[in-house]
Coordinates of N, CA and C in Angstrom, one line a residue:
M1 N 69.3 197.3 11.9 CA 68.2 197.8 10.4 C 69.3 198.5 9.6
E2 N 68.6 198.2 8.2 CA 69.2 198.4 7.2 C 68.5 199.9 6.6
A3 N 69.3 201.0 6.6 CA 69.0 202.0 6.1 C 67.5 202.6 5.5
T4 N 67.5 201.1 4.2 CA 66.2 201.2 3.4 C 64.9 200.8 3.9
S5 N 65.1 200.2 5.3 CA 63.8 200.0 5.9 C 63.0 201.5 6.0
L6 N 63.8 202.6 5.9 CA 62.9 203.7 6.0 C 61.7 203.9 4.9
M7 N 61.9 203.6 4.2 CA 60.9 203.5 2.9 C 59.9 203.2 3.1
T8 N 59.4 202.1 4.1 CA 58.4 201.6 4.7 C 58.2 202.2 5.7
H9 N 58.6 202.7 7.0 CA 58.8 203.5 8.0 C 57.4 204.3 8.6
P10 N 57.0 204.0 9.1 CA 55.4 204.8 9.4 C 56.1 206.5 9.8
S11 N 55.4 207.6 8.9 CA 56.4 208.6 8.7 C 56.1 209.7 10.0
A12 N 56.8 210.0 10.7 CA 56.1 211.0 12.4 C 55.3 212.0 12.4
D13 N 54.9 211.9 12.9 CA 53.8 213.3 13.3 C 54.0 214.3 14.3
L14 N 53.5 215.2 14.4 CA 54.0 216.5 15.3 C 53.8 215.8 16.8
A15 N 52.5 215.3 16.5 CA 51.9 215.1 18.0 C 52.1 213.7 18.4
G16 N 52.5 212.9 17.5 CA 53.1 211.6 18.5 C 54.2 211.6 18.6
P17 N 54.4 210.4 19.6 CA 56.1 209.9 20.4 C 56.5 209.9 19.6
P18 N 57.9 210.1 19.8 CA 59.2 209.6 18.9 C 59.6 207.8 19.1
L19 N 60.3 207.5 18.5 CA 61.3 206.1 19.1 C 62.3 206.7 19.8
K20 N 63.0 205.4 20.9 CA 63.5 206.1 21.3 C 64.9 204.5 21.5
T21 N 66.1 205.1 21.9 CA 67.3 203.9 21.5 C 68.3 204.7 22.4
T22 N 69.0 203.3 22.9 CA 70.2 203.9 24.2 C 72.1 204.0 23.4
V23 N 72.4 205.2 23.5 CA 73.4 205.2 22.6 C 74.6 205.7 23.5
L24 N 75.6 205.7 23.7 CA 76.7 206.4 24.8 C 76.0 206.3 26.1
G25 N 75.1 205.1 26.2 CA 74.4 205.3 28.1 C 73.4 206.3 28.2
E26 N 73.0 206.8 26.9 CA 72.0 207.9 26.8 C 70.9 207.7 26.0
Q27 N 69.4 207.8 26.5 CA 68.3 207.8 25.6 C 68.3 208.7 24.8
I28 N 68.4 208.4 23.6 CA 68.0 209.4 22.6 C 66.7 209.1 21.9
A29 N 65.7 210.0 21.7 CA 64.4 209.9 21.0 C 65.0 210.6 19.8
Y30 N 63.8 210.2 18.6 CA 64.2 210.5 17.3 C 62.7 209.9 16.5
R31 N 63.2 210.8 15.0 CA 61.4 210.7 14.5 C 61.9 210.4 13.0
C32 N 61.5 209.3 12.3 CA 61.6 208.7 11.3 C 60.3 209.5 9.8
V33 N 60.9 209.8 9.0 CA 59.9 210.0 7.6 C 60.1 209.4 6.8
S34 N 59.3 208.8 6.2 CA 59.5 207.4 5.4 C 60.0 208.4 3.9
G35 N 60.3 207.1 2.8 CA 60.8 207.5 1.7 C 62.3 207.5 1.3
P36 N 62.7 207.7 0.3 CA 63.8 206.8 -0.6 C 65.4 207.4 0.8
A37 N 65.7 206.3 1.0 CA 66.4 206.2 2.3 C 68.5 206.2 1.7
R38 N 68.3 206.7 0.1 CA 69.7 207.1 0.5 C 70.1 207.6 -0.5
P39 N 70.5 209.0 -0.5 CA 71.6 208.9 0.8 C 70.7 209.1 2.1
G40 N 69.2 209.9 1.9 CA 68.8 210.3 3.4 C 69.9 211.1 3.6
I41 N 68.3 211.9 5.0 CA 68.8 213.1 5.6 C 68.6 212.8 7.3
V42 N 70.0 213.3 7.8 CA 69.8 213.4 9.7 C 69.5 214.6 9.8
A43 N 68.3 215.4 10.6 CA 67.9 216.8 10.8 C 68.1 217.0 11.7
I44 N 69.3 217.7 12.6 CA 69.6 218.2 14.2 C 69.2 219.5 14.6
H45 N 68.0 219.7 15.3 CA 67.7 221.1 16.0 C 68.3 221.9 16.5
G46 N 67.7 222.9 16.9 CA 69.1 224.0 17.2 C 68.6 224.2 18.6
L47 N 69.0 225.3 19.4 CA 68.7 225.6 20.9 C 67.7 225.5 21.2
G48 N 66.9 225.3 22.5 CA 65.1 225.8 22.9 C 64.3 225.2 21.7
S49 N 65.0 223.9 21.5 CA 64.0 223.3 20.4 C 64.0 222.1 20.5
D50 N 63.2 221.2 19.3 CA 63.6 219.7 19.5 C 63.3 218.9 18.0
S51 N 62.8 217.8 17.7 CA 63.6 217.1 15.8 C 62.0 217.9 15.6
R52 N 60.6 218.3 16.2 CA 59.6 218.6 15.6 C 60.2 220.0 15.1
D53 N 60.9 220.8 14.9 CA 60.8 222.2 14.5 C 61.1 221.6 13.1
L54 N 61.8 220.9 12.7 CA 62.4 220.9 11.3 C 61.3 219.5 10.6
L55 N 60.4 218.9 11.2 CA 59.4 218.3 10.6 C 58.9 218.2 8.9
E56 N 58.1 219.7 9.0 CA 57.7 220.0 7.9 C 58.7 220.2 7.0
L57 N 59.7 220.6 7.1 CA 60.6 221.0 6.3 C 61.2 219.7 5.9
V58 N 61.5 218.8 6.5 CA 62.0 217.5 6.0 C 61.0 216.8 5.6
R59 N 60.1 216.9 5.7 CA 58.9 215.8 4.5 C 58.6 216.5 3.3
S60 N 58.9 217.8 3.3 CA 58.7 219.0 2.1 C 59.7 218.3 1.2
L61 N 60.9 217.6 1.6 CA 61.9 216.9 0.8 C 61.6 216.2 -0.2
H62 N 60.9 215.0 0.5 CA 60.2 213.7 -0.3 C 61.7 212.9 0.0
M63 N 62.1 212.6 1.1 CA 63.6 212.0 1.1 C 63.2 211.1 2.7
G64 N 63.6 209.9 2.7 CA 63.8 209.4 3.6 C 64.6 210.1 5.1
A65 N 64.3 210.3 6.0 CA 65.1 211.1 7.0 C 64.8 210.8 8.6
V66 N 65.7 211.2 8.8 CA 66.1 210.9 10.7 C 66.2 212.0 11.4
L67 N 65.1 212.4 12.3 CA 65.2 213.8 12.8 C 65.2 213.4 14.6
I68 N 66.7 214.0 15.1 CA 66.5 213.6 16.5 C 66.4 214.7 17.5
D69 N 66.4 214.5 18.8 CA 66.3 215.2 19.5 C 67.6 214.7 20.6
L70 N 68.0 215.8 20.2 CA 70.0 216.0 21.1 C 69.4 215.6 22.6
P71 N 70.7 214.9 22.9 CA 70.3 215.4 24.9 C 70.1 216.0 25.3
G72 N 69.5 216.4 26.2 CA 69.2 217.8 26.5 C 67.7 218.2 26.1
F73 N 67.3 217.9 25.2 CA 66.1 218.5 24.2 C 64.8 217.5 23.9
G74 N 63.5 217.8 24.2 CA 62.7 217.0 23.6 C 62.6 215.9 24.5
H75 N 62.3 214.3 23.7 CA 62.0 213.3 24.4 C 63.3 212.6 24.8
S76 N 64.7 213.1 24.5 CA 65.7 212.7 24.5 C 66.2 212.7 26.8
C77 N 67.3 212.2 27.1 CA 66.9 212.3 28.4 C 67.7 213.5 28.4
R78 N 67.5 213.7 29.9 CA 68.8 215.2 30.6 C 69.5 214.9 31.0
P79 N 71.0 214.6 30.7 CA 72.5 214.3 31.4 C 72.3 214.7 32.6
D80 N 73.0 214.4 33.4 CA 73.3 214.7 34.8 C 74.9 215.9 34.8
R81 N 75.2 216.2 33.7 CA 76.5 216.5 33.0 C 76.6 217.5 32.3
E82 N 77.5 218.3 31.8 CA 77.4 219.0 30.7 C 77.2 218.3 28.9
F83 N 76.8 218.4 28.2 CA 76.7 217.5 27.3 C 77.5 218.5 26.0
P84 N 79.0 218.7 25.9 CA 79.6 219.2 24.9 C 79.2 218.9 23.4
V85 N 79.6 220.1 22.2 CA 79.4 219.6 21.1 C 79.8 218.0 20.5
H86 N 81.3 217.9 21.0 CA 81.9 216.7 20.5 C 81.1 215.6 21.0
R87 N 80.6 215.6 22.0 CA 79.9 214.2 22.8 C 78.0 213.9 21.7
A88 N 77.5 215.5 21.8 CA 76.3 215.2 20.6 C 76.7 214.7 19.6
A89 N 77.9 215.0 18.9 CA 78.1 214.7 17.3 C 78.8 213.1 17.6
R90 N 78.8 212.6 18.4 CA 79.5 211.6 18.5 C 77.8 210.4 18.9
A91 N 77.2 211.1 20.0 CA 75.5 210.5 20.1 C 75.0 210.0 18.6
V92 N 75.1 211.3 17.5 CA 73.9 211.2 16.7 C 75.0 210.1 15.8
L93 N 76.3 210.3 16.0 CA 77.0 209.5 14.4 C 76.9 207.8 15.3
S94 N 76.5 207.7 16.5 CA 76.3 206.1 17.1 C 75.1 205.9 16.6
L95 N 73.9 206.9 16.9 CA 72.5 206.4 16.3 C 72.6 205.9 14.9
L96 N 73.5 206.9 14.2 CA 72.9 206.5 12.5 C 73.8 204.9 12.3
D97 N 74.9 204.8 13.4 CA 75.2 203.5 13.2 C 74.2 202.5 13.7
R98 N 73.3 202.4 14.3 CA 72.5 201.7 15.0 C 71.2 201.8 13.6
L99 N 71.3 202.7 13.2 CA 70.0 202.8 12.0 C 70.8 202.0 10.4
G100 N 72.1 201.9 10.7 CA 72.5 201.2 9.5 C 73.1 202.8 8.4
W101 N 73.0 203.6 8.7 CA 73.2 204.6 7.8 C 74.7 205.2 7.7
V102 N 75.1 204.9 6.7 CA 76.6 205.2 6.5 C 77.1 206.8 5.9
R103 N 76.3 207.4 5.1 CA 76.6 208.3 4.6 C 75.5 209.5 4.5
P104 N 75.2 210.0 5.3 CA 73.6 210.7 4.9 C 73.9 212.3 4.4
I105 N 73.0 212.8 4.1 CA 72.7 214.6 4.4 C 72.4 215.3 5.5
W106 N 73.4 216.0 6.0 CA 73.3 216.7 7.4 C 72.5 218.0 7.2
L107 N 71.6 218.3 8.0 CA 70.8 219.0 7.9 C 70.8 219.9 9.2
G108 N 71.6 220.9 9.9 CA 71.6 221.0 10.8 C 71.1 223.1 10.8
A109 N 70.3 223.0 12.0 CA 70.0 224.5 12.1 C 70.6 225.0 13.3
S110 N 71.2 226.1 13.1 CA 72.0 226.8 14.9 C 73.0 225.9 15.6
Y111 N 72.3 225.6 16.6 CA 73.2 224.2 17.4 C 73.4 223.3 17.1
G112 N 72.5 223.0 16.0 CA 72.5 221.6 15.4 C 73.3 221.6 14.4
A113 N 73.3 222.9 13.9 CA 74.9 222.9 12.6 C 76.0 222.8 13.2
H114 N 76.1 223.3 14.8 CA 77.3 223.2 15.1 C 77.5 221.7 15.6
V115 N 76.5 220.9 15.8 CA 76.9 219.5 16.4 C 77.4 218.7 14.5
A116 N 76.5 219.2 13.5 CA 76.9 218.4 12.1 C 78.6 218.9 11.7
L117 N 78.8 220.5 11.8 CA 80.0 220.4 12.2 C 81.2 219.4 12.3
R118 N 80.7 219.4 13.6 CA 81.8 218.7 14.9 C 81.8 217.3 13.9
A119 N 80.6 216.9 13.8 CA 80.9 215.2 13.2 C 81.4 215.3 11.7
A120 N 81.0 216.4 11.2 CA 81.8 216.0 9.9 C 83.5 216.0 10.0
L121 N 84.1 217.0 11.1 CA 85.3 216.9 11.4 C 86.2 215.6 11.7
D122 N 84.9 215.1 12.7 CA 85.4 213.8 13.2 C 85.2 212.7 12.7
A123 N 84.2 212.7 11.7 CA 83.8 211.5 10.9 C 83.7 211.9 9.4
P124 N 84.4 212.7 8.7 CA 84.2 213.0 7.2 C 83.3 212.1 6.0
L125 N 84.1 210.7 6.5 CA 83.4 210.0 5.4 C 82.2 209.7 5.9
R126 N 81.7 210.3 6.7 CA 80.2 209.5 7.0 C 79.1 211.0 6.5
V127 N 79.8 212.2 5.7 CA 79.0 213.1 5.4 C 78.9 212.8 3.8
E128 N 77.4 212.9 3.2 CA 77.7 213.0 1.9 C 77.6 214.6 1.4
R129 N 77.1 215.2 2.1 CA 76.9 216.6 1.7 C 76.2 217.5 3.0
M130 N 76.3 218.6 3.4 CA 75.7 219.5 4.8 C 74.9 220.6 4.2
V131 N 74.1 220.8 4.8 CA 73.3 222.2 4.9 C 73.1 222.7 5.8
L132 N 73.6 224.0 6.0 CA 73.5 224.6 7.7 C 72.6 225.2 7.4
I133 N 72.1 225.8 8.7 CA 71.4 226.6 8.9 C 72.1 228.0 10.0
S134 N 72.4 229.0 10.2 CA 73.1 230.1 11.2 C 74.3 229.2 12.0
S135 N 74.7 228.8 10.9 CA 76.1 227.5 11.8 C 77.1 228.8 12.8
G136 N 77.4 229.9 12.2 CA 78.6 230.0 12.8 C 80.0 229.3 12.7
G137 N 80.5 229.1 13.6 CA 81.8 228.3 13.6 C 81.6 227.1 14.8
L138 N 83.4 226.8 14.9 CA 83.5 225.9 16.0 C 84.8 226.4 17.1
D139 N 84.4 227.7 17.0 CA 85.5 228.5 18.1 C 84.8 228.4 19.6
P140 N 86.1 227.8 20.4 CA 85.8 227.1 21.3 C 85.4 228.2 22.6
T141 N 85.9 229.5 22.8 CA 85.5 230.5 23.1 C 84.2 232.0 22.7
P142 N 83.5 231.2 23.1 CA 82.3 232.1 22.6 C 81.9 233.4 22.6
P143 N 81.5 233.9 21.8 CA 81.5 235.8 21.8 C 80.9 236.2 23.4
A144 N 81.5 237.4 23.5 CA 80.8 238.3 24.9 C 79.4 238.3 24.6
A145 N 78.8 238.5 23.2 CA 76.9 238.6 23.2 C 76.3 237.3 23.2
L146 N 76.7 236.4 23.1 CA 76.3 235.4 23.4 C 76.4 234.9 24.8
I147 N 77.4 235.0 25.2 CA 77.3 234.8 27.0 C 76.6 235.5 27.4
D148 N 76.1 236.9 27.0 CA 75.5 237.6 28.1 C 74.1 237.4 27.3
Y149 N 73.9 237.0 26.0 CA 72.1 236.5 25.9 C 72.0 235.2 26.6
F150 N 72.6 234.2 27.2 CA 72.4 233.1 28.1 C 72.7 233.5 29.2
A151 N 72.8 235.0 29.8 CA 73.1 235.0 31.3 C 71.8 235.1 31.8
E152 N 71.8 234.3 33.3 CA 70.4 233.6 34.1 C 69.4 234.6 34.1
E153 N 69.8 236.0 34.5 CA 69.0 237.2 34.7 C 68.8 237.2 33.6
R154 N 69.0 237.4 32.0 CA 68.5 237.6 31.0 C 67.5 236.8 30.5
L155 N 67.1 235.4 30.8 CA 66.7 234.0 30.6 C 65.6 234.4 31.4
A156 N 66.1 234.6 32.8 CA 64.6 234.6 33.8 C 64.0 235.9 33.7
A157 N 64.3 237.0 33.0 CA 63.4 238.0 32.5 C 62.7 238.2 31.1
R158 N 63.3 237.0 30.4 CA 62.6 237.2 29.2 C 60.9 236.5 29.4
T159 N 60.2 237.5 28.2 CA 58.7 238.0 28.5 C 58.1 236.6 26.9
R160 N 57.3 236.8 26.7 CA 56.3 235.7 25.9 C 56.5 237.1 24.6
D161 N 56.3 238.1 24.5 CA 56.8 239.0 23.6 C 57.8 239.5 23.3
Q162 N 59.3 238.7 23.9 CA 60.4 238.8 23.6 C 60.9 237.2 22.9
V163 N 60.3 236.8 23.4 CA 60.4 235.1 22.3 C 59.6 235.3 21.1
A164 N 58.5 235.7 20.9 CA 57.6 236.2 20.3 C 58.3 236.6 18.7
C165 N 59.6 238.1 19.1 CA 59.9 238.7 18.2 C 61.2 237.9 18.1
N166 N 61.9 237.4 19.0 CA 62.6 236.4 18.4 C 62.7 235.9 17.0
L167 N 61.4 235.0 17.3 CA 61.2 234.0 16.7 C 60.5 234.8 15.1
D168 N 60.0 235.8 15.2 CA 59.6 236.8 14.1 C 61.4 237.1 12.8
A169 N 62.4 237.4 14.1 CA 63.7 237.6 13.5 C 64.4 236.5 12.8
L170 N 63.6 235.2 13.4 CA 64.4 234.1 12.8 C 64.1 233.1 11.2
V171 N 62.5 234.2 10.8 CA 62.0 233.4 9.6 C 62.3 234.6 8.5
C172 N 61.9 234.0 7.5 CA 62.2 235.1 6.7 C 60.5 235.9 6.2
Q173 N 59.6 235.4 6.8 CA 58.3 235.7 6.6 C 57.8 235.4 7.9
P174 N 57.8 237.0 8.3 CA 57.5 236.6 10.1 C 55.8 236.1 10.1
T175 N 54.6 236.5 9.5 CA 53.5 235.6 9.4 C 53.8 233.8 10.0
A176 N 54.8 233.5 9.5 CA 54.8 231.9 9.6 C 55.4 231.6 10.7
A177 N 55.7 232.3 11.7 CA 55.8 232.4 13.4 C 54.7 232.6 13.6
T178 N 53.9 231.2 13.5 CA 52.4 231.1 14.0 C 52.1 231.2 15.6
E179 N 51.3 231.8 16.4 CA 50.5 231.3 17.4 C 51.0 230.1 18.1
R180 N 50.4 229.6 17.5 CA 51.0 227.8 17.9 C 52.1 227.6 17.9
Y181 N 53.0 228.0 16.9 CA 54.3 227.9 17.0 C 55.1 228.4 18.4
L182 N 54.6 229.9 18.7 CA 55.4 230.7 19.6 C 54.7 229.4 20.8
E183 N 53.6 229.3 21.1 CA 53.3 228.3 22.1 C 54.1 227.2 22.2
R184 N 54.5 227.1 21.3 CA 55.5 225.4 21.5 C 56.8 225.4 22.0
R185 N 57.1 226.9 21.4 CA 58.5 227.0 21.4 C 58.7 227.5 23.4
L186 N 57.6 228.3 23.4 CA 57.5 228.8 25.1 C 57.3 227.7 25.8
A187 N 56.7 226.5 25.4 CA 56.6 225.0 26.5 C 57.5 224.6 26.1
L188 N 58.4 224.2 25.3 CA 59.6 223.7 25.5 C 60.9 224.9 26.4
H189 N 60.7 225.8 26.8 CA 61.3 226.6 27.0 C 61.4 226.1 28.8
G190 N 59.9 226.5 28.5 CA 59.3 225.8 30.4 C 60.2 224.0 30.4
E191 N 59.8 223.2 29.7 CA 60.8 221.9 30.2 C 62.1 222.1 30.5
L192 N 62.7 222.8 29.7 CA 64.0 223.1 29.9 C 64.6 223.5 31.0
D193 N 63.8 224.6 31.6 CA 64.0 225.4 33.0 C 63.0 224.6 34.3
A194 N 62.5 223.6 33.8 CA 61.5 223.0 34.9 C 62.6 222.2 35.8
P195 N 62.3 221.8 37.1 CA 63.2 221.2 38.3 C 63.6 219.8 37.4
G196 N 65.0 219.5 37.4 CA 65.2 217.8 36.9 C 65.4 218.3 35.6
G197 N 65.2 219.6 35.1 CA 65.4 219.6 33.3 C 66.6 220.0 33.1
N198 N 67.4 220.4 32.0 CA 68.9 220.7 31.4 C 68.0 221.9 31.0
D199 N 68.2 223.1 32.1 CA 68.2 224.4 31.8 C 68.9 225.1 31.1
L200 N 68.4 226.5 29.9 CA 69.0 226.8 29.3 C 70.5 227.2 29.8
V201 N 70.6 227.8 30.5 CA 71.7 228.1 31.5 C 73.2 226.8 31.3
T202 N 72.7 225.8 31.1 CA 73.2 224.3 31.1 C 73.4 224.3 29.7
V203 N 72.6 224.4 29.3 CA 72.6 223.5 27.9 C 73.6 224.7 27.0
A204 N 73.7 225.9 27.5 CA 74.0 227.3 26.6 C 75.1 227.1 27.1
R205 N 76.1 226.6 28.4 CA 77.7 226.5 28.1 C 78.2 225.3 28.2
S206 N 77.0 224.0 27.5 CA 77.1 222.7 27.1 C 77.7 223.0 25.3
A207 N 76.7 223.8 24.9 CA 77.1 224.4 23.6 C 78.0 225.4 22.9
Q208 N 79.1 225.6 24.2 CA 80.1 226.6 24.0 C 81.3 225.7 24.4
G209 N 81.3 224.4 24.6 CA 82.4 223.4 24.3 C 82.6 222.7 23.0
A210 N 83.3 223.2 22.0 CA 83.4 222.4 20.6 C 84.3 221.0 20.9

């Protein structure tokens, strides 16, 4: 598929199902936003989230875009093994190959920014420019505070009010973290914790491997 095809591709909908394809033996879900596709934007979400988190932001930029559910998130596959950052970066690059995207703008939030950084290190010629939100670095040894945050007993004890407080801290205008958004994030966490899902502890361990 040529990159310019996104100019006429139906725009993604928050409630609508994503497209799916298989790369590196894993099924990857993604959403497309119509608009000029050169250079185009590839948007990558953070932990405990999926492609819908960045959809409204990307739409406001009026450019063609691909928003990806990383393996283990959203409608993408639940890998039967840990899926470290370098493998997630390869999956995104392989999807871009499938779509005919050579050198897009990379937009990554939190863990998605880590994936974008890894892709830039592995394939620098595939990056037009980068926009990184709360990326940190790619230190293979995570800080003790991060390990503690994702400790199993801490995740099991989290409450609705704690998640709401965390969301307020993530946005510059607390009222932007609406009840609807909170409910969706709670639902996403529930999906990750569900039997057979890629639970948050496993995801966190995967995220630690640069």
